[in-house]
Coordinates of N, CA and C in Angstrom, one line a residue:
M1 N 94.3 15.5 129.9 CA 95.8 15.8 129.8 C 96.4 15.1 128.6
E2 N 95.9 14.0 128.2 CA 96.5 13.2 127.1 C 96.6 14.0 125.8
N3 N 95.5 14.8 125.5 CA 95.4 15.6 124.3 C 96.5 16.7 124.3
I4 N 96.9 17.1 125.5 CA 97.9 18.2 125.6 C 99.3 17.6 125.7
Y5 N 99.5 16.6 126.5 CA 100.9 16.1 126.8 C 101.3 14.8 126.1
L6 N 100.3 14.2 125.4 CA 100.7 13.0 124.6 C 99.7 13.0 123.4
P7 N 99.8 14.1 122.6 CA 98.8 14.2 121.4 C 99.2 13.3 120.2
E8 N 98.3 13.2 119.3 CA 98.7 12.6 118.0 C 99.8 13.4 117.4
P9 N 100.9 12.7 117.0 CA 102.1 13.4 116.5 C 101.8 14.1 115.2
T10 N 102.2 15.4 115.1 CA 102.0 16.1 113.9 C 103.4 16.3 113.2
T11 N 103.4 16.8 112.0 CA 104.6 17.1 111.3 C 105.5 18.1 112.1
E12 N 104.8 19.1 112.8 CA 105.6 20.0 113.6 C 106.2 19.4 114.8
I13 N 105.5 18.4 115.4 CA 106.1 17.7 116.6 C 107.3 16.9 116.1
W14 N 107.2 16.2 115.0 CA 108.4 15.5 114.5 C 109.5 16.4 114.1
E15 N 109.2 17.5 113.5 CA 110.3 18.5 113.2 C 111.0 19.0 114.4
Q16 N 110.3 19.3 115.5 CA 110.9 19.8 116.7 C 111.8 18.7 117.3
S17 N 111.3 17.4 117.2 CA 112.1 16.3 117.7 C 113.4 16.2 116.9
A18 N 113.3 16.3 115.6 CA 114.5 16.2 114.7 C 115.5 17.3 115.0
K19 N 115.0 18.5 115.3 CA 115.9 19.6 115.6 C 116.6 19.3 116.9
G20 N 115.9 18.7 117.9 CA 116.5 18.4 119.2 C 117.6 17.3 119.0
F21 N 117.3 16.3 118.3 CA 118.3 15.2 118.1 C 119.5 15.7 117.4
E22 N 119.4 16.7 116.4 CA 120.5 17.2 115.8 C 121.3 18.1 116.7
D23 N 120.6 19.0 117.4 CA 121.3 19.9 118.3 C 122.0 19.3 119.5
V24 N 121.2 18.4 120.2 CA 121.7 17.8 121.4 C 122.5 16.5 121.2
W25 N 122.1 15.7 120.3 CA 122.7 14.4 120.2 C 123.5 14.2 118.9
Q26 N 123.6 15.2 118.0 CA 124.3 15.2 116.8 C 123.9 14.1 115.9
F27 N 122.6 13.9 115.8 CA 122.1 12.8 114.9 C 121.0 13.5 114.1
P28 N 121.3 14.1 112.9 CA 120.3 14.8 112.1 C 119.3 13.8 111.5
N29 N 118.1 14.4 111.1 CA 117.1 13.7 110.4 C 116.5 12.5 111.3
C30 N 116.7 12.6 112.6 CA 116.2 11.6 113.5 C 115.0 12.2 114.2
I31 N 113.9 11.5 114.1 CA 112.6 12.0 114.7 C 112.3 11.4 116.0
G32 N 113.0 10.3 116.4 CA 112.7 9.6 117.7 C 113.5 8.4 117.9
S33 N 113.7 8.0 119.1 CA 114.3 6.8 119.5 C 113.3 5.8 120.0
I34 N 113.3 4.5 119.5 CA 112.3 3.6 119.8 C 112.8 2.4 120.5
D35 N 112.1 1.9 121.5 CA 112.4 0.6 122.2 C 111.2 0.2 123.0
G36 N 111.3 -1.1 123.5 CA 110.2 -1.6 124.3 C 110.7 -1.9 125.7
K37 N 109.8 -1.7 126.6 CA 110.1 -2.0 128.1 C 109.0 -3.0 128.6
H38 N 109.5 -4.0 129.3 CA 108.7 -5.0 129.9 C 108.1 -4.4 131.2
I39 N 106.8 -4.4 131.3 CA 106.1 -4.0 132.5 C 105.7 -5.3 133.2
T40 N 106.2 -5.5 134.4 CA 106.0 -6.8 135.1 C 104.5 -6.8 135.7
I41 N 103.9 -7.9 135.4 CA 102.5 -8.1 135.9 C 102.4 -9.5 136.5
K42 N 101.3 -9.7 137.2 CA 100.9 -11.0 137.7 C 100.3 -11.8 136.6
C43 N 100.6 -13.0 136.4 CA 100.1 -13.8 135.3 C 98.5 -13.7 135.2
P44 N 98.0 -13.2 134.1 CA 96.5 -13.2 133.9 C 96.0 -14.6 133.8
N45 N 94.8 -14.8 134.1 CA 94.1 -16.1 134.0 C 94.0 -16.5 132.5
K46 N 94.2 -17.7 132.3 CA 93.9 -18.3 131.0 C 94.7 -17.7 129.8
T47 N 95.9 -17.3 130.1 CA 96.7 -16.7 129.0 C 97.9 -17.5 128.6
G48 N 98.0 -18.7 129.3 CA 99.1 -19.6 129.0 C 100.5 -18.9 129.2
S49 N 101.3 -19.0 128.1 CA 102.7 -18.5 128.2 C 102.8 -17.2 127.4
N50 N 101.7 -16.6 127.0 CA 101.7 -15.4 126.1 C 102.5 -14.3 126.8
H51 N 102.3 -14.1 128.1 CA 102.9 -13.0 128.8 C 104.3 -13.3 129.4
F52 N 104.8 -14.6 129.2 CA 106.0 -14.9 129.9 C 107.2 -14.6 129.0
C53 N 108.1 -13.7 129.5 CA 109.1 -13.2 128.6 C 110.5 -13.8 128.9
Y54 N 111.5 -13.4 128.2 CA 112.8 -13.9 128.3 C 113.5 -13.5 129.6
L55 N 112.9 -12.6 130.4 CA 113.4 -12.2 131.7 C 112.9 -13.1 132.8
N56 N 112.2 -14.2 132.4 CA 111.6 -15.1 133.3 C 110.6 -14.5 134.3
K57 N 109.7 -13.6 133.7 CA 108.6 -13.0 134.4 C 107.5 -12.8 133.4
F58 N 106.3 -12.5 134.0 CA 105.2 -12.2 133.1 C 105.1 -10.7 132.9
S59 N 104.8 -10.3 131.7 CA 104.9 -8.9 131.4 C 104.0 -8.5 130.2
I60 N 103.7 -7.2 130.1 CA 103.2 -6.6 128.9 C 104.3 -5.6 128.5
V61 N 104.3 -5.2 127.2 CA 105.3 -4.3 126.7 C 104.8 -2.9 126.4
L62 N 105.6 -2.0 126.9 CA 105.4 -0.6 126.6 C 106.4 -0.3 125.4
M63 N 105.8 -0.1 124.2 CA 106.6 0.2 123.1 C 106.5 1.8 122.9
A64 N 107.6 2.4 122.9 CA 107.6 3.9 123.0 C 108.6 4.5 122.0
I65 N 108.2 5.6 121.4 CA 109.1 6.5 120.6 C 109.3 7.7 121.5
V66 N 110.6 8.1 121.8 CA 110.9 9.1 122.7 C 111.7 10.2 122.0
G67 N 111.4 11.5 122.3 CA 112.1 12.6 121.8 C 113.4 12.9 122.5
P68 N 114.2 13.9 122.0 CA 115.5 14.2 122.6 C 115.5 14.7 124.0
D69 N 114.4 15.1 124.5 CA 114.2 15.6 125.8 C 113.6 14.6 126.8
Y70 N 113.6 13.3 126.4 CA 113.1 12.2 127.2 C 111.5 12.2 127.3
R71 N 110.9 12.9 126.4 CA 109.4 12.9 126.4 C 108.9 11.8 125.5
F72 N 107.8 11.2 125.8 CA 107.2 10.2 125.0 C 106.4 10.9 123.9
I73 N 106.7 10.5 122.6 CA 106.0 11.0 121.5 C 104.8 10.1 121.1
C74 N 105.1 8.8 121.0 CA 104.1 7.8 120.7 C 104.3 6.6 121.6
V75 N 103.2 6.0 122.1 CA 103.3 4.8 122.9 C 102.3 3.7 122.4
D76 N 102.7 2.5 122.5 CA 101.8 1.4 122.2 C 102.0 0.4 123.4
I77 N 100.9 0.1 124.1 CA 101.0 -0.6 125.4 C 100.1 -1.9 125.3
G78 N 100.7 -3.0 125.8 CA 99.9 -4.2 125.9 C 100.4 -5.4 125.1
G79 N 101.5 -5.2 124.4 CA 102.1 -6.3 123.6 C 102.4 -7.5 124.5
Y80 N 102.3 -8.7 124.0 CA 102.7 -9.9 124.8 C 104.2 -9.9 125.1
G81 N 104.5 -10.2 126.4 CA 105.9 -10.2 126.8 C 106.7 -11.2 126.0
K82 N 106.1 -12.3 125.5 CA 106.9 -13.3 124.8 C 107.4 -12.9 123.4
N83 N 106.8 -11.8 122.9 CA 107.1 -11.4 121.5 C 108.3 -10.4 121.5
S84 N 109.0 -10.4 120.4 CA 110.2 -9.5 120.3 C 109.7 -8.0 120.1
D85 N 110.6 -7.1 120.4 CA 110.3 -5.7 120.2 C 109.9 -5.4 118.8
G86 N 110.7 -6.0 117.8 CA 110.5 -5.7 116.4 C 109.1 -6.3 116.0
G87 N 108.8 -7.5 116.5 CA 107.5 -8.0 116.1 C 106.3 -7.2 116.7
I88 N 106.5 -6.8 117.9 CA 105.4 -6.0 118.5 C 105.2 -4.7 117.8
F89 N 106.3 -4.0 117.4 CA 106.2 -2.8 116.7 C 105.6 -3.0 115.3
D90 N 106.0 -4.0 114.6 CA 105.4 -4.3 113.3 C 103.9 -4.5 113.3
S91 N 103.4 -5.2 114.4 CA 102.0 -5.5 114.4 C 101.2 -4.5 115.1
S92 N 101.8 -3.5 115.7 CA 101.1 -2.4 116.4 C 100.4 -1.5 115.4
N93 N 99.4 -0.7 115.9 CA 98.8 0.3 115.1 C 99.8 1.4 114.7
M94 N 100.7 1.7 115.6 CA 101.8 2.6 115.4 C 102.7 2.2 114.3
G95 N 103.2 0.9 114.3 CA 104.0 0.4 113.3 C 103.4 0.3 111.9
Q96 N 102.1 -0.1 111.9 CA 101.4 -0.2 110.6 C 101.2 1.1 110.0
R97 N 101.0 2.1 110.8 CA 100.8 3.5 110.2 C 102.2 4.0 109.7
F98 N 103.3 3.7 110.3 CA 104.6 4.1 109.8 C 104.8 3.4 108.4
E99 N 104.4 2.1 108.4 CA 104.6 1.3 107.1 C 103.8 1.9 106.0
A100 N 102.6 2.4 106.4 CA 101.7 2.9 105.3 C 101.9 4.4 105.0
G101 N 102.9 5.0 105.7 CA 103.2 6.4 105.5 C 102.1 7.4 106.0
L102 N 101.5 7.0 107.1 CA 100.4 7.8 107.7 C 100.7 8.5 109.0
M103 N 102.0 8.7 109.3 CA 102.4 9.3 110.6 C 102.9 10.7 110.5
N104 N 102.5 11.4 109.4 CA 102.9 12.9 109.3 C 104.4 13.2 109.4
I105 N 105.2 12.2 108.8 CA 106.6 12.4 108.9 C 107.0 13.5 108.0
P106 N 108.0 14.4 108.4 CA 108.4 15.5 107.6 C 109.0 15.0 106.2
K107 N 109.0 15.9 105.3 CA 109.6 15.6 104.0 C 111.1 15.3 104.1
D108 N 111.6 14.5 103.1 CA 113.0 14.2 103.1 C 113.8 15.5 102.9
K109 N 115.0 15.5 103.5 CA 115.9 16.6 103.3 C 117.3 16.2 103.4
P110 N 118.3 16.8 102.8 CA 119.6 16.4 102.8 C 120.2 16.5 104.3
L111 N 121.1 15.6 104.6 CA 121.9 15.7 105.8 C 122.8 16.9 105.7
P112 N 123.2 17.5 106.8 CA 124.0 18.7 106.8 C 125.3 18.5 105.9
G113 N 125.5 19.4 105.0 CA 126.7 19.3 104.1 C 126.6 18.3 103.0
Q114 N 125.4 17.7 102.9 CA 125.2 16.7 101.8 C 124.2 17.3 100.8
N115 N 124.2 16.7 99.6 CA 123.3 17.2 98.5 C 122.1 16.3 98.3
E116 N 122.3 15.0 98.6 CA 121.2 14.1 98.3 C 120.2 14.0 99.4
S117 N 118.9 14.0 99.1 CA 117.9 14.0 100.1 C 117.9 12.7 100.9
C118 N 117.5 12.8 102.2 CA 117.6 11.6 103.1 C 116.3 11.6 103.9
S119 N 115.8 10.4 104.2 CA 114.5 10.2 104.9 C 114.8 10.7 106.4
H120 N 113.6 11.1 107.0 CA 113.6 11.2 108.5 C 113.4 9.9 109.1
V121 N 114.1 9.5 110.1 CA 114.1 8.1 110.6 C 113.9 8.0 112.1
L122 N 113.4 6.9 112.6 CA 113.5 6.4 113.9 C 114.9 5.7 114.1
I123 N 115.4 5.6 115.3 CA 116.6 4.8 115.6 C 116.2 3.8 116.7
G124 N 116.7 2.6 116.4 CA 116.4 1.5 117.4 C 117.6 0.5 117.4
D125 N 117.5 -0.5 118.3 CA 118.6 -1.5 118.4 C 118.3 -2.6 117.5
E126 N 119.1 -3.7 117.6 CA 119.1 -4.8 116.7 C 117.8 -5.7 116.8
A127 N 116.9 -5.4 117.7 CA 115.7 -6.1 117.8 C 114.7 -5.7 116.7
F128 N 115.0 -4.6 116.1 CA 114.1 -4.0 115.0 C 114.7 -4.3 113.6
A129 N 113.8 -4.4 112.7 CA 114.3 -4.6 111.3 C 114.7 -3.3 110.7
L130 N 115.6 -3.3 109.8 CA 116.0 -2.1 109.1 C 115.0 -1.7 108.1
K131 N 114.5 -0.5 108.1 CA 113.5 0.0 107.2 C 113.9 1.4 106.7
P132 N 113.3 1.9 105.7 CA 113.6 3.3 105.2 C 113.4 4.3 106.3
Y133 N 112.5 4.0 107.2 CA 112.1 5.0 108.3 C 112.7 4.6 109.6
L134 N 113.5 3.5 109.7 CA 114.0 3.0 111.0 C 115.4 2.5 110.8
M135 N 116.3 3.1 111.4 CA 117.7 2.7 111.3 C 118.1 1.9 112.6
R136 N 118.9 0.9 112.4 CA 119.4 0.0 113.4 C 120.9 -0.1 113.3
P137 N 121.6 -0.7 114.3 CA 123.1 -0.8 114.1 C 123.4 -1.9 113.1
F138 N 124.7 -1.9 112.7 CA 125.2 -3.0 112.0 C 125.5 -4.1 113.0
P139 N 125.4 -5.4 112.6 CA 125.8 -6.5 113.6 C 127.2 -6.3 114.1
Y140 N 127.4 -6.7 115.3 CA 128.8 -6.4 115.9 C 129.9 -7.1 115.1
R141 N 129.6 -8.3 114.6 CA 130.7 -9.0 113.9 C 131.1 -8.3 112.6
Q142 N 130.2 -7.5 112.0 CA 130.5 -6.7 110.9 C 131.3 -5.4 111.3
S143 N 130.7 -4.7 112.3 CA 131.2 -3.4 112.6 C 132.6 -3.4 113.2
R144 N 132.9 -4.5 114.0 CA 134.3 -4.5 114.6 C 135.4 -4.6 113.7
L145 N 135.1 -5.0 112.4 CA 136.2 -5.1 111.4 C 136.1 -3.9 110.4
N146 N 135.2 -3.0 110.6 CA 135.0 -1.9 109.7 C 134.8 -0.6 110.4
P147 N 135.8 0.2 110.5 CA 135.8 1.5 111.3 C 134.6 2.4 110.9
R148 N 134.2 2.4 109.6 CA 133.1 3.2 109.1 C 131.8 2.8 109.8
K149 N 131.6 1.5 109.8 CA 130.4 0.9 110.4 C 130.4 1.1 111.9
E150 N 131.6 0.9 112.5 CA 131.7 1.1 113.9 C 131.4 2.5 114.4
N151 N 131.9 3.5 113.6 CA 131.6 4.9 113.9 C 130.1 5.2 113.8
Y152 N 129.4 4.6 112.8 CA 128.0 4.8 112.7 C 127.3 4.2 113.9
N153 N 127.7 3.0 114.3 CA 127.1 2.3 115.5 C 127.2 3.2 116.7
I154 N 128.4 3.7 116.9 CA 128.6 4.5 118.1 C 127.7 5.8 118.2
R155 N 127.6 6.4 117.0 CA 126.8 7.6 116.9 C 125.3 7.3 117.2
L156 N 124.9 6.2 116.6 CA 123.5 5.8 116.7 C 123.2 5.4 118.2
C157 N 124.1 4.7 118.8 CA 124.0 4.2 120.2 C 123.8 5.4 121.1
K158 N 124.6 6.4 120.9 CA 124.6 7.6 121.8 C 123.3 8.3 121.7
A159 N 122.7 8.5 120.5 CA 121.4 9.1 120.4 C 120.3 8.2 120.9
R160 N 120.4 6.9 120.6 CA 119.3 5.9 120.9 C 119.1 5.8 122.4
R161 N 120.1 6.1 123.2 CA 120.0 5.9 124.7 C 118.9 6.7 125.3
V162 N 118.4 7.8 124.6 CA 117.4 8.6 125.3 C 116.2 7.8 125.6
V163 N 115.8 6.8 124.8 CA 114.6 6.0 125.1 C 114.8 5.2 126.4
E164 N 116.0 4.6 126.5 CA 116.3 3.8 127.8 C 116.3 4.7 129.0
N165 N 116.9 5.9 128.8 CA 116.9 6.9 129.9 C 115.5 7.3 130.3
A166 N 114.6 7.5 129.3 CA 113.2 7.9 129.6 C 112.5 6.8 130.4
F167 N 112.8 5.5 130.0 CA 112.2 4.4 130.8 C 112.7 4.5 132.3
G168 N 114.0 4.8 132.4 CA 114.6 4.8 133.8 C 114.0 6.0 134.6
I169 N 113.8 7.1 134.0 CA 113.1 8.2 134.7 C 111.7 7.9 135.0
L170 N 111.0 7.2 134.1 CA 109.6 6.8 134.4 C 109.5 5.9 135.6
V171 N 110.4 4.9 135.7 CA 110.3 4.0 136.8 C 110.7 4.6 138.1
Q172 N 111.7 5.5 138.1 CA 112.1 6.2 139.3 C 111.0 7.1 139.9
K173 N 110.2 7.7 139.0 CA 109.1 8.5 139.4 C 107.9 7.8 139.9
W174 N 107.5 6.7 139.3 CA 106.3 5.9 139.6 C 106.7 4.5 140.1
R175 N 106.8 4.4 141.4 CA 107.4 3.2 142.1 C 106.5 2.0 141.9
I176 N 105.3 2.2 141.3 CA 104.4 1.0 141.0 C 105.1 0.0 140.1
F177 N 106.1 0.5 139.3 CA 106.8 -0.3 138.3 C 107.8 -1.1 139.0
F178 N 108.1 -1.0 140.3 CA 109.1 -1.7 141.0 C 108.6 -3.1 141.4
R179 N 107.3 -3.4 141.3 CA 106.7 -4.7 141.7 C 105.7 -5.1 140.6
P180 N 105.4 -6.4 140.6 CA 104.3 -6.8 139.6 C 103.0 -6.1 139.8
I181 N 102.4 -5.6 138.7 CA 101.1 -5.0 138.8 C 100.1 -6.0 138.8
A182 N 99.2 -6.0 139.8 CA 98.2 -7.1 140.0 C 96.8 -6.9 139.4
T183 N 96.7 -5.8 138.7 CA 95.3 -5.5 138.1 C 95.1 -6.3 136.8
K184 N 93.9 -6.2 136.3 CA 93.6 -6.8 135.0 C 94.5 -6.1 133.9
V185 N 94.7 -6.8 132.8 CA 95.6 -6.3 131.8 C 95.1 -5.0 131.3
E186 N 93.7 -4.9 131.1 CA 93.1 -3.6 130.5 C 93.4 -2.5 131.5
T187 N 93.3 -2.7 132.8 CA 93.6 -1.7 133.8 C 95.1 -1.4 133.8
T188 N 95.9 -2.4 133.7 CA 97.4 -2.1 133.7 C 97.7 -1.2 132.6
I189 N 97.2 -1.5 131.4 CA 97.4 -0.6 130.2 C 97.1 0.8 130.5
L190 N 96.0 1.1 131.2 CA 95.5 2.4 131.5 C 96.5 3.0 132.5
I191 N 97.0 2.2 133.5 CA 97.9 2.7 134.5 C 99.2 3.2 133.8
V192 N 99.7 2.3 132.9 CA 101.0 2.7 132.2 C 100.8 3.9 131.3
K193 N 99.7 4.0 130.6 CA 99.5 5.2 129.8 C 99.4 6.4 130.6
T194 N 98.7 6.4 131.8 CA 98.6 7.5 132.6 C 99.9 8.0 133.1
A195 N 100.8 7.0 133.5 CA 102.1 7.3 133.9 C 102.9 8.0 132.8
C196 N 102.7 7.6 131.6 CA 103.4 8.2 130.5 C 103.0 9.7 130.3
V197 N 101.7 9.9 130.4 CA 101.1 11.3 130.2 C 101.7 12.2 131.4
L198 N 101.6 11.6 132.6 CA 102.1 12.4 133.7 C 103.6 12.7 133.6
H199 N 104.3 11.7 133.1 CA 105.8 11.9 132.8 C 106.0 13.0 131.9
N200 N 105.3 13.1 130.8 CA 105.4 14.2 129.9 C 105.0 15.6 130.5
F201 N 104.0 15.5 131.3 CA 103.6 16.7 132.0 C 104.7 17.3 132.9
L202 N 105.4 16.4 133.7 CA 106.4 16.8 134.5 C 107.7 17.3 133.7
R203 N 107.9 16.6 132.6 CA 109.0 17.0 131.7 C 108.8 18.4 131.2
A204 N 107.6 18.6 130.8 CA 107.2 20.0 130.2 C 107.4 21.1 131.3
K205 N 107.1 20.7 132.5 CA 107.3 21.7 133.6 C 108.7 21.7 134.2
Q206 N 109.5 20.8 133.7 CA 110.9 20.6 134.3 C 110.9 20.4 135.8
C207 N 109.9 19.6 136.2 CA 109.8 19.3 137.6 C 110.5 18.0 138.1
D208 N 111.1 17.4 137.1 CA 111.7 16.0 137.4 C 113.2 16.0 137.0
N209 N 113.9 17.1 137.0 CA 115.3 17.1 136.6 C 116.1 16.2 137.5
Q210 N 115.7 16.1 138.8 CA 116.5 15.3 139.7 C 116.5 13.8 139.3
Y211 N 115.5 13.4 138.6 CA 115.5 12.0 138.1 C 116.4 11.8 136.9
C212 N 116.5 12.9 136.1 CA 117.3 12.8 134.9 C 118.8 12.6 135.4
E213 N 119.1 13.3 136.5 CA 120.5 13.2 137.0 C 120.9 11.8 137.5
L214 N 119.9 11.0 137.7 CA 120.1 9.6 138.2 C 120.5 8.6 137.1
Q215 N 120.2 9.1 135.8 CA 120.5 8.2 134.7 C 122.0 8.0 134.5
P216 N 122.4 6.8 134.1 CA 123.9 6.6 133.8 C 124.4 7.5 132.8
P217 N 125.7 7.9 132.9 CA 126.3 8.9 131.9 C 126.4 8.2 130.6
D218 N 126.5 9.0 129.5 CA 126.6 8.5 128.2 C 127.9 7.7 128.1
Q219 N 127.8 6.5 127.5 CA 129.0 5.7 127.2 C 128.9 5.2 125.8
P220 N 129.3 6.1 124.9 CA 129.1 5.8 123.4 C 130.1 4.7 123.0
S221 N 130.1 3.6 123.6 CA 131.0 2.5 123.2 C 130.3 1.5 122.3
Q222 N 131.1 0.7 121.6 CA 130.6 -0.3 120.7 C 129.6 -1.2 121.4
Q223 N 130.0 -1.8 122.5 CA 129.2 -2.8 123.1 C 127.8 -2.2 123.6
S224 N 127.8 -0.9 124.0 CA 126.5 -0.4 124.5 C 125.4 -0.3 123.5
A225 N 125.8 -0.5 122.3 CA 124.7 -0.4 121.2 C 123.8 -1.7 121.3
F226 N 124.2 -2.7 122.0 CA 123.5 -4.0 121.9 C 122.9 -4.3 123.3
T227 N 121.6 -4.0 123.5 CA 121.0 -4.3 124.7 C 120.1 -5.5 124.6
H228 N 120.0 -6.1 123.5 CA 119.2 -7.3 123.2 C 120.2 -8.3 122.7
M229 N 119.8 -9.6 122.8 CA 120.5 -10.7 122.1 C 120.5 -10.4 120.6
E230 N 121.7 -10.7 120.0 CA 121.8 -10.6 118.6 C 120.8 -11.5 117.9
T231 N 120.2 -11.0 116.9 CA 119.2 -11.8 116.1 C 119.7 -11.8 114.6
D232 N 119.2 -12.8 113.9 CA 119.6 -12.9 112.5 C 119.1 -11.7 111.8
P233 N 119.9 -11.1 110.9 CA 119.4 -9.9 110.2 C 118.2 -10.2 109.3
K234 N 117.2 -9.3 109.4 CA 116.0 -9.5 108.6 C 116.2 -8.8 107.2
R235 N 115.4 -9.3 106.3 CA 115.5 -8.7 104.9 C 115.2 -7.3 105.0
A236 N 115.9 -6.4 104.3 CA 115.6 -5.0 104.2 C 115.6 -4.6 102.8
T237 N 114.8 -3.6 102.5 CA 114.8 -3.1 101.1 C 116.0 -2.4 100.7
N238 N 116.2 -2.2 99.4 CA 117.4 -1.5 98.9 C 117.3 0.0 99.4
L239 N 116.1 0.5 99.5 CA 116.0 1.9 100.0 C 116.5 2.0 101.4
A240 N 116.2 1.0 102.3 CA 116.6 1.0 103.7 C 118.1 1.0 103.7
F241 N 118.7 0.1 103.0 CA 120.2 0.0 102.9 C 120.8 1.3 102.4
S242 N 120.2 1.9 101.4 CA 120.7 3.2 100.8 C 120.6 4.3 101.9
T243 N 119.5 4.3 102.6 CA 119.4 5.4 103.6 C 120.4 5.2 104.7
R244 N 120.7 4.0 105.2 CA 121.7 3.8 106.2 C 123.1 4.2 105.7
E245 N 123.4 3.9 104.4 CA 124.7 4.3 103.9 C 124.9 5.8 103.9
K246 N 123.8 6.5 103.7 CA 123.9 8.0 103.7 C 124.3 8.5 105.1
F247 N 123.8 7.8 106.2 CA 124.2 8.2 107.5 C 125.6 7.8 107.8
V248 N 126.0 6.6 107.3 CA 127.4 6.1 107.4 C 128.3 7.2 106.8
D249 N 128.0 7.6 105.5 CA 128.9 8.6 104.8 C 128.9 9.9 105.6
F250 N 127.8 10.3 106.1 CA 127.7 11.6 106.9 C 128.6 11.5 108.1
F251 N 128.5 10.5 108.9 CA 129.2 10.4 110.2 C 130.7 10.2 110.0
N252 N 131.1 9.7 108.8 CA 132.5 9.5 108.6 C 133.1 10.6 107.8
A253 N 132.3 11.6 107.4 CA 132.8 12.7 106.7 C 133.2 13.9 107.6
Q254 N 132.8 13.7 108.9 CA 133.0 14.8 109.8 C 134.4 14.8 110.4

């Protein structure tokens, strides 16, 4: 089932995701929303504090890229709970392939009504570094004094919430996530991956719409963009800054 419902992403899969984000969430050139979810486990033997996270529990991290219909497009499972989402993504096979340009991302194209080409991007929260292929919000202290940046943050937050909702749907369907998983880490990774594949299967068959209705309504407010503690801004390339400015200009020209 994995090859059918959680296949290696192709250019066509990314293009379909981008179309959905533009049509449903009004965020063009977005190929996916990214975030990490802590999966609670019993402390494995001889691992020290590697799995102890800021939530005061032991965990591994499900790092996921989610499409506009709450389906998982890419997952990386098994990151240490003590590490940040951005650090886990950067060190994962998925993150390294994005950095190397090996993820079959569609070619750049202009945002609607614009002339200059713009990258296709992931969207994440402030736990992630700004990259040409990954947009994050402006820090709150900047955006609250700048309506243009605040408008961008609101639009990004509204679209980014699909990954949080996907995690909520996943947990509601598979109640094993309501308690610490007591298996070996290798077995836990298989359990989580199986749940993600079955989640996509049910989404494809539209057999889980009742769980979608349980998700909190969209609240595109300034504060909802920040689900993690604020971190110091990481260095970003000029191309990343330039790409974000294109989105700022687009959202404020409407």
